[in-house]
Each structure stands twice: as structure tokens, then as C-alpha cells.
Coordinates of C-alpha atoms and ligand atoms in Angstrom, one line a residue:
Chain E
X1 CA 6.0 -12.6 -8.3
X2 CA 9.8 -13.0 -7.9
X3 CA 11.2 -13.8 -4.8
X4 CA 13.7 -11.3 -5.8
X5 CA 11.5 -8.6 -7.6
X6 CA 12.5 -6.1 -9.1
X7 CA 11.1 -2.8 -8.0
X8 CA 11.3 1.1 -8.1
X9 CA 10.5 3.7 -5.9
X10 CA 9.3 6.9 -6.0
X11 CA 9.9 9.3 -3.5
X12 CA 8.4 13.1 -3.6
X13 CA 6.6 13.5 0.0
X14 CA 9.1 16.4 0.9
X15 CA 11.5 18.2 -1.0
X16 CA 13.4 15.9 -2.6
X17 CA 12.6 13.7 -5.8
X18 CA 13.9 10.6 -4.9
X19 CA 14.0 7.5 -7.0
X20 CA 15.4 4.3 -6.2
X21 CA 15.7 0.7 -7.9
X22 CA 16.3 -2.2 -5.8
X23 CA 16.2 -6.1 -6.4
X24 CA 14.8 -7.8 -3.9
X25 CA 17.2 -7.2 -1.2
X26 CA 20.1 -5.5 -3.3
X27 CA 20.4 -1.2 -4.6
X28 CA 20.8 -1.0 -7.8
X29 CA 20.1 2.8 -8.2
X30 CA 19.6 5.5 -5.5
X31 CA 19.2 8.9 -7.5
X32 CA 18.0 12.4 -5.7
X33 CA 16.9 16.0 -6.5
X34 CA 16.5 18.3 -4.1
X35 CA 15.0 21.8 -4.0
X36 CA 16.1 22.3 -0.5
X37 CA 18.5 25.5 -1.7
X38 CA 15.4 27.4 -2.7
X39 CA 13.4 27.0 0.6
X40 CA 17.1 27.7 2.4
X41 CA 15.8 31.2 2.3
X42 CA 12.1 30.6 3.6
X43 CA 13.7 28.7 6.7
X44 CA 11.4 25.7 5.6
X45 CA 9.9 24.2 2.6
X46 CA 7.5 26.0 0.5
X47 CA 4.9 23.4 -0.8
X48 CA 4.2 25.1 -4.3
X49 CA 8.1 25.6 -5.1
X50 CA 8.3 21.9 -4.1
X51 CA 5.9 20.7 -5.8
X52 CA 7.0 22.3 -9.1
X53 CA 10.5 21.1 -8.8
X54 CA 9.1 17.5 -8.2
X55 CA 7.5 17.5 -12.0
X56 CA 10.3 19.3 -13.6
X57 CA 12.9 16.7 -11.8
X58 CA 10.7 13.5 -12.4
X59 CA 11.9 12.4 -15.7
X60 CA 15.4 13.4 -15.8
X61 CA 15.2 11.3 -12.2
X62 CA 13.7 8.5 -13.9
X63 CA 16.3 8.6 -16.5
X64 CA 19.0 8.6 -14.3
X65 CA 18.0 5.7 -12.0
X66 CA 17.9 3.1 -14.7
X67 CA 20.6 4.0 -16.4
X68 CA 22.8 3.3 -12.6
X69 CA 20.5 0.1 -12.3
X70 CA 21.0 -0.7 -16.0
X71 CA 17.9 -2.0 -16.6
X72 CA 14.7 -0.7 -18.3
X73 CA 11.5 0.3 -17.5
X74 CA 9.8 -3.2 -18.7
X75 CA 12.0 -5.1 -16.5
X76 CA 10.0 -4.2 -13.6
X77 CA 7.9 -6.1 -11.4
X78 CA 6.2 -3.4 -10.0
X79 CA 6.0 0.2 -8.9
X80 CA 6.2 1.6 -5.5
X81 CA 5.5 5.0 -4.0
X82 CA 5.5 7.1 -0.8
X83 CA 1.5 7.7 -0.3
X84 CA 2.1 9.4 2.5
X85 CA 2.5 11.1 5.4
X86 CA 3.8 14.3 3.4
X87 CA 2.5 17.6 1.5
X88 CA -0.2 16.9 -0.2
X89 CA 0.4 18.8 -3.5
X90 CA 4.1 17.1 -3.3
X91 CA 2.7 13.7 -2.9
X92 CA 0.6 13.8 -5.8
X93 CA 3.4 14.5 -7.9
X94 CA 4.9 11.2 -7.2
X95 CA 1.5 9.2 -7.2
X96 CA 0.2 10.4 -10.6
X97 CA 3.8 9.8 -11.9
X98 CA 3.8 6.5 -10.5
X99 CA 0.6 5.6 -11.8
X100 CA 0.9 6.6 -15.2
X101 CA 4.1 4.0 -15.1
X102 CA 2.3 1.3 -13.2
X103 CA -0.3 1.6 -16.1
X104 CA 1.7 2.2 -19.2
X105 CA 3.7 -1.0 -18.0
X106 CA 0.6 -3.0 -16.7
X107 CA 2.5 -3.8 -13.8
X108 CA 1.2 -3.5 -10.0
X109 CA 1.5 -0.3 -7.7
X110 CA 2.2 -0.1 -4.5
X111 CA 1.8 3.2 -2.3
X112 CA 3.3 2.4 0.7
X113 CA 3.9 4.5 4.0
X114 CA 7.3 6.9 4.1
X115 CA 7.7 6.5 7.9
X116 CA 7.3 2.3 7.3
X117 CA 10.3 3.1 4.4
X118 CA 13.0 4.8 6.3
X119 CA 12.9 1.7 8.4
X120 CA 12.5 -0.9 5.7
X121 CA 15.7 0.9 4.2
X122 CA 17.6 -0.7 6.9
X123 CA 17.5 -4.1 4.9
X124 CA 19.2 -2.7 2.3
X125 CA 22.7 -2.5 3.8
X126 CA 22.0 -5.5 6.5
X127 CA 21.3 -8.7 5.4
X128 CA 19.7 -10.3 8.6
X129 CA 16.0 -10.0 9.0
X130 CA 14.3 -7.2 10.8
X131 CA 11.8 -8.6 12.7
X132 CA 11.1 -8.5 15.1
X133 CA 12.6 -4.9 16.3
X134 CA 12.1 -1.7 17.5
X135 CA 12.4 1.2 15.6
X136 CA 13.3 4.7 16.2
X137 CA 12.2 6.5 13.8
X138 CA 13.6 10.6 14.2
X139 CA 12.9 13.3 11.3
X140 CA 12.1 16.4 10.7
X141 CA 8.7 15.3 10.8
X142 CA 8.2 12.6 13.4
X143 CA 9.4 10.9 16.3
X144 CA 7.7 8.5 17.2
X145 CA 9.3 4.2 18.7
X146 CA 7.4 1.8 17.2
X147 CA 7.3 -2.2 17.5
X148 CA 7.8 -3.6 13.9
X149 CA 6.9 -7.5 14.0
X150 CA 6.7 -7.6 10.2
X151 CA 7.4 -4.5 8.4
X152 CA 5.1 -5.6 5.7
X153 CA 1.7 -5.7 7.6
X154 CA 2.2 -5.3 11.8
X155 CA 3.8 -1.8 13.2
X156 CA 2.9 -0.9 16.3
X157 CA 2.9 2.6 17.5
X158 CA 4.2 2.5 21.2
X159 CA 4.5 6.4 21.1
X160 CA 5.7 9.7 19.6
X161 CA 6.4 13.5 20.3
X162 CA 3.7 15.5 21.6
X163 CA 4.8 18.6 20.3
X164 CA 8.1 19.0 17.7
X165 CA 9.8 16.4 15.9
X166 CA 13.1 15.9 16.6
X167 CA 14.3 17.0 13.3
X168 CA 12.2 20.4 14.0
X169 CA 14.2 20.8 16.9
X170 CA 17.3 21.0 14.9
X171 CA 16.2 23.3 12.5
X172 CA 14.6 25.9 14.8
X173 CA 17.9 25.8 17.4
X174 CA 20.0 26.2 14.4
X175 CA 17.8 29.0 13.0
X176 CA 18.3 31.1 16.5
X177 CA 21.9 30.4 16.4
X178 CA 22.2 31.5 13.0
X179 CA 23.2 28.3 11.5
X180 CA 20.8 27.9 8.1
X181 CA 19.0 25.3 7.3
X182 CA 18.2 22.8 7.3
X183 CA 19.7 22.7 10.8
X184 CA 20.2 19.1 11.4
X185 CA 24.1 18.7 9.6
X186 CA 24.8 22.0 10.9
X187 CA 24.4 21.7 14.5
X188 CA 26.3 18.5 14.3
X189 CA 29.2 20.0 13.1
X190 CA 29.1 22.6 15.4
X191 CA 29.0 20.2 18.2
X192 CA 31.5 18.5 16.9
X193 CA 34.2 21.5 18.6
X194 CA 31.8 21.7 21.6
X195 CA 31.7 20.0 25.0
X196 CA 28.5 18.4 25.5
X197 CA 28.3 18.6 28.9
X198 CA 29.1 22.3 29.1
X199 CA 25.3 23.0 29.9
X200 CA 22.7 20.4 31.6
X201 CA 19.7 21.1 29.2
X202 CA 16.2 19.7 30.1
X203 CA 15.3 15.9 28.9
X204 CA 11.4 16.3 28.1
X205 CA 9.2 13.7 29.7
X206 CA 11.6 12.0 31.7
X207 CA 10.3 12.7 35.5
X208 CA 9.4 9.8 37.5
X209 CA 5.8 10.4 36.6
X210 CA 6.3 10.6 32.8
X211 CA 8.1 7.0 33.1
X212 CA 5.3 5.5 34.7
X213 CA 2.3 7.4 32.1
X214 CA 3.8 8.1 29.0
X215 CA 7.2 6.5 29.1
X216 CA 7.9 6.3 25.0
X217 CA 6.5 9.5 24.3
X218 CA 9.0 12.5 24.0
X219 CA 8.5 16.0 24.2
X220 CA 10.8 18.6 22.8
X221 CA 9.5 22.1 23.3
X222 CA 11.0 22.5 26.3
X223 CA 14.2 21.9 25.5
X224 CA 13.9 24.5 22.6
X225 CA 12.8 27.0 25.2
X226 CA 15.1 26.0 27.9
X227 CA 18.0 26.6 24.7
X228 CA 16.5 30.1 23.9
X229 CA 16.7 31.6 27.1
X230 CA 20.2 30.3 27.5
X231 CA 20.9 32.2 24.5
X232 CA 19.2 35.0 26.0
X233 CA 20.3 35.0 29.2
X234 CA 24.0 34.3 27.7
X235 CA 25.1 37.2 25.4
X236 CA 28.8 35.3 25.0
X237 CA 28.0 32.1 25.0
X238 CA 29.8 29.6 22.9
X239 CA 28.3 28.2 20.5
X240 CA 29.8 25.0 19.9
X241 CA 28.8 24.2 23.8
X242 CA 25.1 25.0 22.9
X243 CA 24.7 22.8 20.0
X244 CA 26.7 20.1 21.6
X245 CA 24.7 20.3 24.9
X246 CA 21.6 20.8 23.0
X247 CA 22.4 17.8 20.7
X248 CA 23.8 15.3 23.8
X249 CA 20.0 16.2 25.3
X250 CA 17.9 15.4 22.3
X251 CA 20.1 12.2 22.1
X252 CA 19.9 11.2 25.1
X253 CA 16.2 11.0 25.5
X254 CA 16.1 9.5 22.4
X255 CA 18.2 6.5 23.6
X256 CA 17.0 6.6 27.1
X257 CA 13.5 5.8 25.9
X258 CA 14.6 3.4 22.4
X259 CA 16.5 0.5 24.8
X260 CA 13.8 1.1 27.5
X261 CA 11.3 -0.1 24.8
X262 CA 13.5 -2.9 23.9
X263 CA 13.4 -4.3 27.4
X264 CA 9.5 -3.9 28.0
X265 CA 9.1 -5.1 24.6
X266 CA 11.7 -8.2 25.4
X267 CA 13.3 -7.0 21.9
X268 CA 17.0 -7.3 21.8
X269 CA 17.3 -5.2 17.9
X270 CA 16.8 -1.7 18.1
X271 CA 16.8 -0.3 13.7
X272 CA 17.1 3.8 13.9
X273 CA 15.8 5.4 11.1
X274 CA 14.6 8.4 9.5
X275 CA 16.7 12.2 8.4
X276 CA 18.0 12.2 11.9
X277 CA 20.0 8.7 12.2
X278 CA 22.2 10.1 10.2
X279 CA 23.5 12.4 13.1
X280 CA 26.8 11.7 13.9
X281 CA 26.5 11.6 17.7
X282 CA 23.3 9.9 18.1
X283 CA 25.0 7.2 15.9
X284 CA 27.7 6.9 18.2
X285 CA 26.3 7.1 21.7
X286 CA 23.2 4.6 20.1
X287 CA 26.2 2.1 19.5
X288 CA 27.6 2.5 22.8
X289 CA 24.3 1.8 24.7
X290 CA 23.5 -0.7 22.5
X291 CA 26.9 -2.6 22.7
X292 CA 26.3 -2.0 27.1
X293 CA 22.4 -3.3 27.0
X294 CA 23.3 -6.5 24.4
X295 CA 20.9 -5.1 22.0
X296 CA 21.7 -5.7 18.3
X297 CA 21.9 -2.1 16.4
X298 CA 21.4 -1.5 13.3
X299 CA 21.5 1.9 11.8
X300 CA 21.3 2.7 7.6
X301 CA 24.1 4.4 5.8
X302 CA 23.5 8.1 6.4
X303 CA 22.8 8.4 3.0
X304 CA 19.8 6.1 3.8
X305 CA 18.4 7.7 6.5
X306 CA 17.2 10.9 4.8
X307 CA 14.5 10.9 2.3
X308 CA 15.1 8.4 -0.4
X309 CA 13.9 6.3 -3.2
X310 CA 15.5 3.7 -2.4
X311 CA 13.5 3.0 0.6
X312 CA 10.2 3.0 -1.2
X313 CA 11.7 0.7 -3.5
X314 CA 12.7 -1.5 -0.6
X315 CA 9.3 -1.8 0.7
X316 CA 7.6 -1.7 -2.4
X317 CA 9.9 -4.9 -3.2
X318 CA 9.2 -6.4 0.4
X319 CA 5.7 -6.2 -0.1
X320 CA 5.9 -8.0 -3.7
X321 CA 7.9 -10.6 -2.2
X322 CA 5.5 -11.9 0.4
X323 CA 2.5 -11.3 -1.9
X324 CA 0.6 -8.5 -0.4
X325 CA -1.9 -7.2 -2.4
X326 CA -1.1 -3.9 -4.7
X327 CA -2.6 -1.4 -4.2
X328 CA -6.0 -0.2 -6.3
X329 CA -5.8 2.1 -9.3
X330 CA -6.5 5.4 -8.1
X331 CA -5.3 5.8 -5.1
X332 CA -5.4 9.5 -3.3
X333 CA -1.9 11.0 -1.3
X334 CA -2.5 10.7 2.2
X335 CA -1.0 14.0 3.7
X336 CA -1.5 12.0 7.5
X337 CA -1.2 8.7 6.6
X338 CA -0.7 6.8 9.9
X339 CA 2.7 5.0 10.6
X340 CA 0.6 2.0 11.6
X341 CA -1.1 1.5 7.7
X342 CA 1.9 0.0 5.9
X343 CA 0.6 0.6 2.4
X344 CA -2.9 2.4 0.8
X345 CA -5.3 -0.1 -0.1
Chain T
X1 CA -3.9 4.7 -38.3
X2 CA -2.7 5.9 -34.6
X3 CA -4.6 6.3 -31.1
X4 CA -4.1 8.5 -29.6
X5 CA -4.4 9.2 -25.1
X6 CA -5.9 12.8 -24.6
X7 CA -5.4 14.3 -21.0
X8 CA -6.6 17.4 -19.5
X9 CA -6.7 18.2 -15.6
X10 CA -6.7 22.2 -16.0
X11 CA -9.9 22.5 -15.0
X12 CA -12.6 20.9 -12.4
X13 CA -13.2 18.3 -14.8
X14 CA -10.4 15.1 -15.1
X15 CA -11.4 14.7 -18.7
X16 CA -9.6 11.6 -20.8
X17 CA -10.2 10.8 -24.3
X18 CA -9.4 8.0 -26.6
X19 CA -8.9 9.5 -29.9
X20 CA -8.2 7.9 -33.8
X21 CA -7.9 10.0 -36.9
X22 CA -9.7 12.8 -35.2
X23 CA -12.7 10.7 -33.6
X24 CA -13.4 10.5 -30.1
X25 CA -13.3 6.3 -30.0
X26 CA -14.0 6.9 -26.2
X27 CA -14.2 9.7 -23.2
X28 CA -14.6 9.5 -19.9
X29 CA -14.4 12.6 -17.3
X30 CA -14.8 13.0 -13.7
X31 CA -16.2 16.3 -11.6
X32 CA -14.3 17.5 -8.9
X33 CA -12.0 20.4 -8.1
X34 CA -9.9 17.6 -5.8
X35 CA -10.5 15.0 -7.7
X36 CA -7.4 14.9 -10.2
X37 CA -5.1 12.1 -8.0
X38 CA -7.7 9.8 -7.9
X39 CA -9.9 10.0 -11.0
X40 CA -7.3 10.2 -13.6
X41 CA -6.1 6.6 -13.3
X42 CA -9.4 5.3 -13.2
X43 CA -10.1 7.1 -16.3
X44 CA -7.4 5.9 -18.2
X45 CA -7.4 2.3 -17.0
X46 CA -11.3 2.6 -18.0
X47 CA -10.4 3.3 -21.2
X48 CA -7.4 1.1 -21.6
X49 CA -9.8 -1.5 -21.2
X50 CA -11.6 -0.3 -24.7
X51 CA -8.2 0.0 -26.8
X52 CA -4.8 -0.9 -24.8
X53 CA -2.6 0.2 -27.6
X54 CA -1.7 3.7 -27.5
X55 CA 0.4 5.6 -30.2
X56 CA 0.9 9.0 -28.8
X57 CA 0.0 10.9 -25.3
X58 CA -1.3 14.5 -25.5
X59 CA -2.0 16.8 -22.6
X60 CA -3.2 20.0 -21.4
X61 CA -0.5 22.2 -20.0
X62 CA -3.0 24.8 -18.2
X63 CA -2.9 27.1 -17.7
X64 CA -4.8 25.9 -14.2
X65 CA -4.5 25.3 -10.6
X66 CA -1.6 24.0 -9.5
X67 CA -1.7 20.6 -7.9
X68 CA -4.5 19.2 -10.2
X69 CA -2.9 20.5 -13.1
X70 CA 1.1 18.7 -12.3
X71 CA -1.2 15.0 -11.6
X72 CA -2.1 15.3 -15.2
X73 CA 1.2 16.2 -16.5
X74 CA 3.0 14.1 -14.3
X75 CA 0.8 10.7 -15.4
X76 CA 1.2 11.8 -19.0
X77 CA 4.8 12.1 -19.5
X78 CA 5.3 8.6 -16.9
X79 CA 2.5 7.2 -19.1
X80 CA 4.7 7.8 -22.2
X81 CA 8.0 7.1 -20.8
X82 CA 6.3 3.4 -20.0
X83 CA 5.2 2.7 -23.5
X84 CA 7.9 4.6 -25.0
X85 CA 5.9 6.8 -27.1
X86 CA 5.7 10.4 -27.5
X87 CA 3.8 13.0 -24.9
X88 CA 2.8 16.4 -26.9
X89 CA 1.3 19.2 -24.3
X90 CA -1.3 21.8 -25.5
X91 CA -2.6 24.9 -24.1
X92 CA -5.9 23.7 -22.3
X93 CA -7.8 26.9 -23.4
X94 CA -6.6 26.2 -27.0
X95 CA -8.4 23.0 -26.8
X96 CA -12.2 25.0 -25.9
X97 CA -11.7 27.6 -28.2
X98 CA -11.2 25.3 -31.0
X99 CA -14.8 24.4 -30.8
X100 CA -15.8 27.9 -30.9
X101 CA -16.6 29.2 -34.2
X102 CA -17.2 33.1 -33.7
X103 CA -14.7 36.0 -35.1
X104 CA -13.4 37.1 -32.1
X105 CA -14.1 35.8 -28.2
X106 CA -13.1 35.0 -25.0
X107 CA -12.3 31.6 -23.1
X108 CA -11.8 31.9 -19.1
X109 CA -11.5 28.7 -16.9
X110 CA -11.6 29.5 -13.0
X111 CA -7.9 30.1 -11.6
X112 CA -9.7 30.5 -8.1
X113 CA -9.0 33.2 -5.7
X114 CA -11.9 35.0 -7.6
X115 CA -9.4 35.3 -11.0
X116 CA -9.9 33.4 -14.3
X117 CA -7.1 32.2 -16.6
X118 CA -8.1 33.8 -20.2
X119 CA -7.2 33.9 -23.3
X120 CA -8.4 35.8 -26.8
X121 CA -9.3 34.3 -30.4
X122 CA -9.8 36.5 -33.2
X123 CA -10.2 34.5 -36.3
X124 CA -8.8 31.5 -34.5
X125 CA -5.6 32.4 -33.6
X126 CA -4.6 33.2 -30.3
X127 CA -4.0 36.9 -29.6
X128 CA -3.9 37.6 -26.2
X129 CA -3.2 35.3 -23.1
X130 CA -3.1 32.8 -21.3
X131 CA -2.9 35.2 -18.5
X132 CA -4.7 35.5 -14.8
X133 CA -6.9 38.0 -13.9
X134 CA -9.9 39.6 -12.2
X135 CA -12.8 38.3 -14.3
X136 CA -13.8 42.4 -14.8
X137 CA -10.8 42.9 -16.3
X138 CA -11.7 40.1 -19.2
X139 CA -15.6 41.1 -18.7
X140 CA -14.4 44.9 -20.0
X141 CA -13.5 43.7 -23.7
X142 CA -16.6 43.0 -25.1
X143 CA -16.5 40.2 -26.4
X144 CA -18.4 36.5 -26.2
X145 CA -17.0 34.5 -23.1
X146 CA -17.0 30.6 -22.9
X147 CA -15.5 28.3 -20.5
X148 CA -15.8 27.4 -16.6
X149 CA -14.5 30.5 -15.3
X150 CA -16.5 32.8 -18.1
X151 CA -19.5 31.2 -16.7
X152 CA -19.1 31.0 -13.1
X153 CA -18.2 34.7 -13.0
X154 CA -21.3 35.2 -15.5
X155 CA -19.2 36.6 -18.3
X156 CA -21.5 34.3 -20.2
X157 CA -25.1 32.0 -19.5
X158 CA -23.2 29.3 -22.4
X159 CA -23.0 26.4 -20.7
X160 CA -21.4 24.4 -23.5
X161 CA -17.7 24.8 -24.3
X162 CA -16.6 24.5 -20.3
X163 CA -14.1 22.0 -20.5
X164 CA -11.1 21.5 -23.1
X165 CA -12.4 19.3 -25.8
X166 CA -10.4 15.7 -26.2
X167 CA -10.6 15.3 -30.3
X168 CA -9.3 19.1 -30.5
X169 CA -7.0 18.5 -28.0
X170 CA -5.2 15.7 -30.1
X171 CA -6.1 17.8 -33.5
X172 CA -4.0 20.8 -31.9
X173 CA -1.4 18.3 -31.6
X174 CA -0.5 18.3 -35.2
X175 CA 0.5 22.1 -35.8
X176 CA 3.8 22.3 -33.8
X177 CA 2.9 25.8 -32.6
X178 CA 1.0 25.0 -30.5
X179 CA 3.4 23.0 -28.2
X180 CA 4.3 23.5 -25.1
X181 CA 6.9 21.9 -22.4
X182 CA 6.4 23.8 -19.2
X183 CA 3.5 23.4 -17.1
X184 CA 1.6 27.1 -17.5
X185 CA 0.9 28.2 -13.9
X186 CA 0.9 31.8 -14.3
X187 CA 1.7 32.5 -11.3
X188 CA 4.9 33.1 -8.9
X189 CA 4.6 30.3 -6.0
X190 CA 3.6 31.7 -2.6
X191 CA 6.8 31.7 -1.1
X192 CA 5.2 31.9 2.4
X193 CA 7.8 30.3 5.0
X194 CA 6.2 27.0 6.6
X195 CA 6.7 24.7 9.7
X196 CA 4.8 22.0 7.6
X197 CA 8.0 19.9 7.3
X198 CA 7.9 16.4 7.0
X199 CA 9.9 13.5 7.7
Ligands
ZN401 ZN1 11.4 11.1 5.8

């Protein structure tokens, strides 16, 4: 295999249809279709309607990303594709289509994890090594720190949210406040008129206890509640001053907990990754710690940081480069693949 | 002289067929209603191994259930796009009932949720269907029943003629009627609202 090989990614565990080309460490094509405007109705995704968009948009996808890489289909050095975590039905869109290429090009497949992606991505726009680092890893999905010591094989799960993700959050504080969905882009624009500190809203798991038991889990139900009531209890209240309050909060015990990890871990690079990195404030404030704590930041473009081919691809071509072994023909979708299983044997 | 790769995942069967000039050169099939994902690849790398040189790609469109259904379409036309050669779908029951020689009959493959996808032949053209329904409804014409679904809601005691046929399916090919570009689900998606959002 290359050193540089050149790989594309396929990208259906949601709903988007997401295929990316990459060359060892450089894009060449980043293409997406996304179904999102006809779950905007169901507040969430509807698996079926996502799954059927992801067949109808495969090809033209396909299409489209090597005619921006301008190369062709038997250039390849392998296939990669998210095996999971995801919806099942969705996933399988992507697999099958992935191994019908894989085989009609007798080249090898990999199905790699979508959490181990977003933070792979990260190598994409920064040209120094990742490992070791932490990783933050925020989504609608999951939340969850891990230690990466080589995103290839060894991620370590140091902990996760015990109830929603952080991404949920957004989108069910946006719901009540009548902002659509999803609600992640919304509420940051409505923060961006608010004052963050115009209500103190609670930061899950961080009591002197939590520290000591479970200090790199979070917990954001809480919060949702505490928001609710305010809501409640507040017939006028402003609500650019929720969502920034409500934002600063999800931040801040996002943070709070990311650097801690980095100075147990004795760490000093911190990668956030994942549909909510690309949140304007926790991009900002994440700097500002970071810059304060000496710990080297590196965050993806926000285009990056929410579902994308290009991130399978990146892995997929990580993975080729230091000779792991492809995956077997045949492999299932893993709806709960575990963040700490890189890629499907 | 052409080969041709014959796919079908409408049914509880992953069926795939290597087929020249009409003749089944090889088939292999694997049982299992969530089976699709897995066993197609294996299938065709199986028979890839007999006869790597493919001219043409054909596939049953369904009608079927949903998520075993797409893995066959979706490996079909990335299949083709890879070797850059032509993907043809066919309407799965077409490719039972062209086995069938009676005047006028039924095939029926299970849809689930206690319905069967049907369709009618009379003198072997296609008159009614694909549609879903209650099996009672299709059991209420009269006429022979074949397929999974006529025999798991005992339409019929037949148990030949269950699964689309691989040779016919390719045969089918030939007659541009009979081609179709949409995966046939038959049914609206349940639009029910979920949390089960990932990443
Ligand atoms: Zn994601």
C-alpha cells in the first residue's frame, strides 16, 4: 500500500450521504446530501425516509466526488466506510454500496468507526500528528472524552454522558423555544444577541463528589430541565439570554472536564470533534482555556465536524497507510459499534 | 457471449446467480430475513471466484422489505459503477412468475406485518400489482398462488417457485418493459418522530 493512499469514504450512518476522497493526508473531494429538510418536520430523523434518500443519493454522490477529486474509480487503493455506531437500516445503505465497489474494483474495504472518524478528520486540516491526544468528541449522538494514543488501533474511553448527548440537548432546548431543528446552529445564533451570564444554569456532574467518582462523565438532563422550568416559570423571558446561558453551561462543562483530562492524562493536545465543534462559542472559549492551560488545540473546520465523508476517507486512508488489516467481505452495520473498536474486523 | 451478475434480496432469501446466454453457470443463496448486509458480498465474491468477468448487473427492485431490499440495490448499481458496466432492475415477482406456466395465477412474497406484496399473470403478462395487502384480499381471487408469502399465509402448499429465479431474472432483462429504476417499496415511510439521533 501507498504511503499516500488513495481512499474514499462513505458516509450514510445518519442523515446525510456523505462521500469523501482523500490522499493520504490531503481532501481531494468532500461532497454531501442531506435529507435533514424532510425530518425538519418530525423534530428528528425518520430512519425509513433516511434510508431511502441514502440509495437514491448514492450514485449521483459518487459521481460528484470524483469528478472534484478528478480521479476515477480504479485509481483507488481502497474503500472505507462508517460501520457504525448509527441506524441500522441507514448504515447498510452505505456498507452494501461500499462493498459492491470494494468488489467490483478488487480493492480492500475498510469499515471503520464514525465516532474514531470525526476525530481522525482533524488530520485533514493540521498537519502535525495526533497522537497522543485527548479527544472530545460532542454530537448529537455522543459525548463521550476519550484518550487516542493511535487513532488507528488504541482509543481509550475515559467517559461519556449518562443520559443526552450534547447535541440532543440542543435540539430539544431549541424545540421548546421554538427554534427548529436541528437545534444546534440555531441556538448559537441566538446566543450570539444574548448575554450568557444572564442566568446561572446547572453544570451536570460537577459537585465535589462527581469530581472525585465520575469526573469525565457528563450529564445533561438536568440542565434541560433546569431550562424548561425557567421557561416556565418565566413567561417574558428573553430568549437570546436562555440559549446563551443555556449554551455557556453545556460549554462550560464540556471544557471543565476536556483540560481536566488532559492534566490526569499528562496530555498537552486536546482535538474536539464531532457535529457540535462546530459551535461557535465552544470554539472560542475551548481556545481561550486552551491558550491559559498550555494545551495545544486543535479543532476541524466546521465543515468537518459534522457528518462527513471525508472523515471516513481519512481513516480509511490512515489505516491503509500503517497496514492494518481490511476488513472481511461481509461485514454487518454495527448500529452500537463501540468507540473503542476502531474498525470491523 | 456475455455474463451476466443476477441479484435479488426481495425476499428472505439473498439469492445471486452467475448467468451466460440464459444458463445458470453458478448460484448461490443464503436464508435469512436479516441476512442481506452480510450474505450478499459473500455471495458474489463466491461466485467471482468461478468467473471474475462480468458483462452486465441485473437486480430485483422488490417489491420487498425495506432495508434488505436497498443492500441489494445499493451493491448492484456500486458493483456496476466499479466495472463500468450496465445495472438493469426487474420486478422480483416478475422473476417467480416467469417459471410458472399456468393461464392465470397469483405470486405473493411476505411484505411482513401479516401483508404480502402480490402480483397477477394471466397468460404471462402482468395484470395486476405489485401491490401490498392482507393475504385475504389476494386469497379471494381464486386463483393458484406461488411464492413465500402465498405459502406462508397458505394461499398455496407449492413449495417450489418461492424465491425469484436467477436465469429469468437476467432473461427479463432483455424486454425493456420490464425495467425499472426506483426501488418498489410500496409503502409510505413511517414518518414516526424519533430521539434515535446519532452522532
Ligand atoms: Zn457524527
Amino acid at each position: 500500500m501507498s504511503a499516500q493512499p488513495l481512499v474514499l469514504g462513505i458516509e450514510t450512518s445518519c442523515d446525510e450521504t456523505a462521500i469523501g476522497i482523500v490522499r493520504g493526508r490531503t481532501l481531494l473531494a468532500n461532497v454531501i446530501a442531506s435529507s435533514v429538510d424532510e425530518h425538519a418536520r418530525f423534530g428528528g430523523v425518520v430512519p425509513e425516509i433516511a434510508s431511502r434518500a441514502h440509495l437514491e443519493a448514492m450514485l449521483p454522490m459518487l459521481d460528484q466526488a470524483l469528478l472534484q477529486a478528478k480521479v476515477s474509480l480504479k485509481d483507488l487503493d481502497a474503500v472505507s466506510v462508517t460501520a457504525g455506531p448509527g441506524l441500522v437500516g441507514a448504515l447498510l445503505v452505505g456498507v452494501a454500496s461500499a462493498s459492491g465497489l470494494a468488489l467490483g474494483l478488487g480493492k480492500p474495504l475498510y469499515g471503520v468507526n464514525h465516532l474514531a472518524a470525526h476525530v481522525s478528520v482533524d488530520l485533514l486540516t493540521h498537519a502535525n500528528a495526533i497522537e497522543p491526544t485527548i479527544a472530545l468528541l460532542v454530537s448529537g449522538g455522543h459525548s463521550s472524552l476519550l484518550q487516542v494514543d493511535d487513532i488507528t488501533s488504541s482509543v481509550v474511553k475515559l467517559g461519556e454522558s449518562m443520559d443526552d448527548a450534547a447535541g440532543e440537548a440542543f435540539d430539544k432546548i431549541a424545540r421548546v423555544m421554538g427554534l427548529g431543528f436541528p437545534g444546534g446552529p440555531a441556538i448559537d445564533r441566538e446566543s450570539n444577541n444574548g448575554n450568557s451570564t444572564a442566568i446561572d444554569f446547572p453544570r451536570g456532574l460537577t459537585q465535589s463528589q462527581d469530581w472525585r467518582e465520575r469526573p469525565f462523565d457528563f450529564s445533561f438532563s438536568g440542565l434541560k430541565t433546569a431550562v424548561a422550568r425557567y421557561l416556565e416559570a418565566t413567561p417574558d423571558y428573553v430568549r437570546a439570554d436562555v440559549a446563551a446561558s443555556f449554551q455557556e453551561a453545556i460549554v462550560d462543562v464540556l471544557l471543565q472536564k476536556a483540560l481536566l483530562a488532559c492534566k490526569k492524562s499528562g496530555i498537552d493536545s486536546l482535538v474536539i470533534a464531532g457535529g457540535v465543534a462546530a459551535n461557535s462559542r465552544l470554539r472560542h472559549v475551548a481556545q481561550e482555556r486552551c491558550d491559559g492551560a498550555k494545551i495545544r488545540l486543535r479543532i476541524p473546520a466546521p465543515a468537518l465536524c459534522t457528518d462527513n465523508g471525508a472523515m471516513v476517507a481519512a481513516l480509511g486512508s490512515l489505516m491503509a497507510a500503517a497496514g492494518r488489516p481490511a476488513s472481511t467481505i461481509g461485514i454487518d452495520a454495527d448500529s452500537s459499534l463501540s468507540v473503542t473498536c476502531v474498525s470491523v474486523a | 457471449m456475455s455474463i451476466c451478475l443476477a441479484i435479488d434480496t426481495s425476499t428472505s432469501r439473498t439469492s445471486v446467480g452467475l448467468v451466460e446466454d440464459g444458463a445458470l453457470l453458478w448460484h448461490g443463496f443464503q436464508d435469512g430475513a436479516t441476512a442481506h448486509g452480510s450474505a450478499l458480498p459473500q455471495l458474489v465474491s463466491q461466485g467471482l471466484a468461478q468467473q471474475s468477468k462480468v458483462d452486465q448487473v441485473v437486480v430485483g427492485m422488490g417489491p420487498g422489505p425495506y432495508t434488505g431490499l436497498r443492500v441489494g440495490i445499493a451493491f448492484a448499481i456500486s458493483f456496476g459503477r466499479a466495472r463500468g458496466i450496465p445495472v438493469t432492475g426487474i420486478c422480483s415477482l416478475d422473476a417467480i412468475a416467469a417459471l410458472i406456466h399456468e393461464d392465470d395465477f397469483v405470486v405473493a412474497t411476505d411484505a411482513r406485518r401479516k401483508e404480502i406484496y402480490w402480483a397477477r399473470y394471466i397468460n404471462g403478462v402482468r395484470t395486476e400489482g405489485p401491490s401490498v395487502d392482507l393475504p385475504k384480499f389476494v386469497a379471494a381471487i381464486g386463483v393458484s398462488a406461488f411464492g413465500e408469502g402465498s405459502f406462508k399465509y397458505q394461499l398455496t402448499t407449492n413449495e417450489e417457485f418461492l424465491f425469484p429465479d436467477m436465469a429469468s431474472l437476467v432473461e427479463l432483462s432483455k424486454n425493456s418493459d420490464n425495467k425499472i429504476n426506483e426501488a418498489m417499496y410500496l409503502r409510505r415511510p413511517d414518518a414516526v418522530p424519533t430521539s434515535e439521533r446519532t452522532q
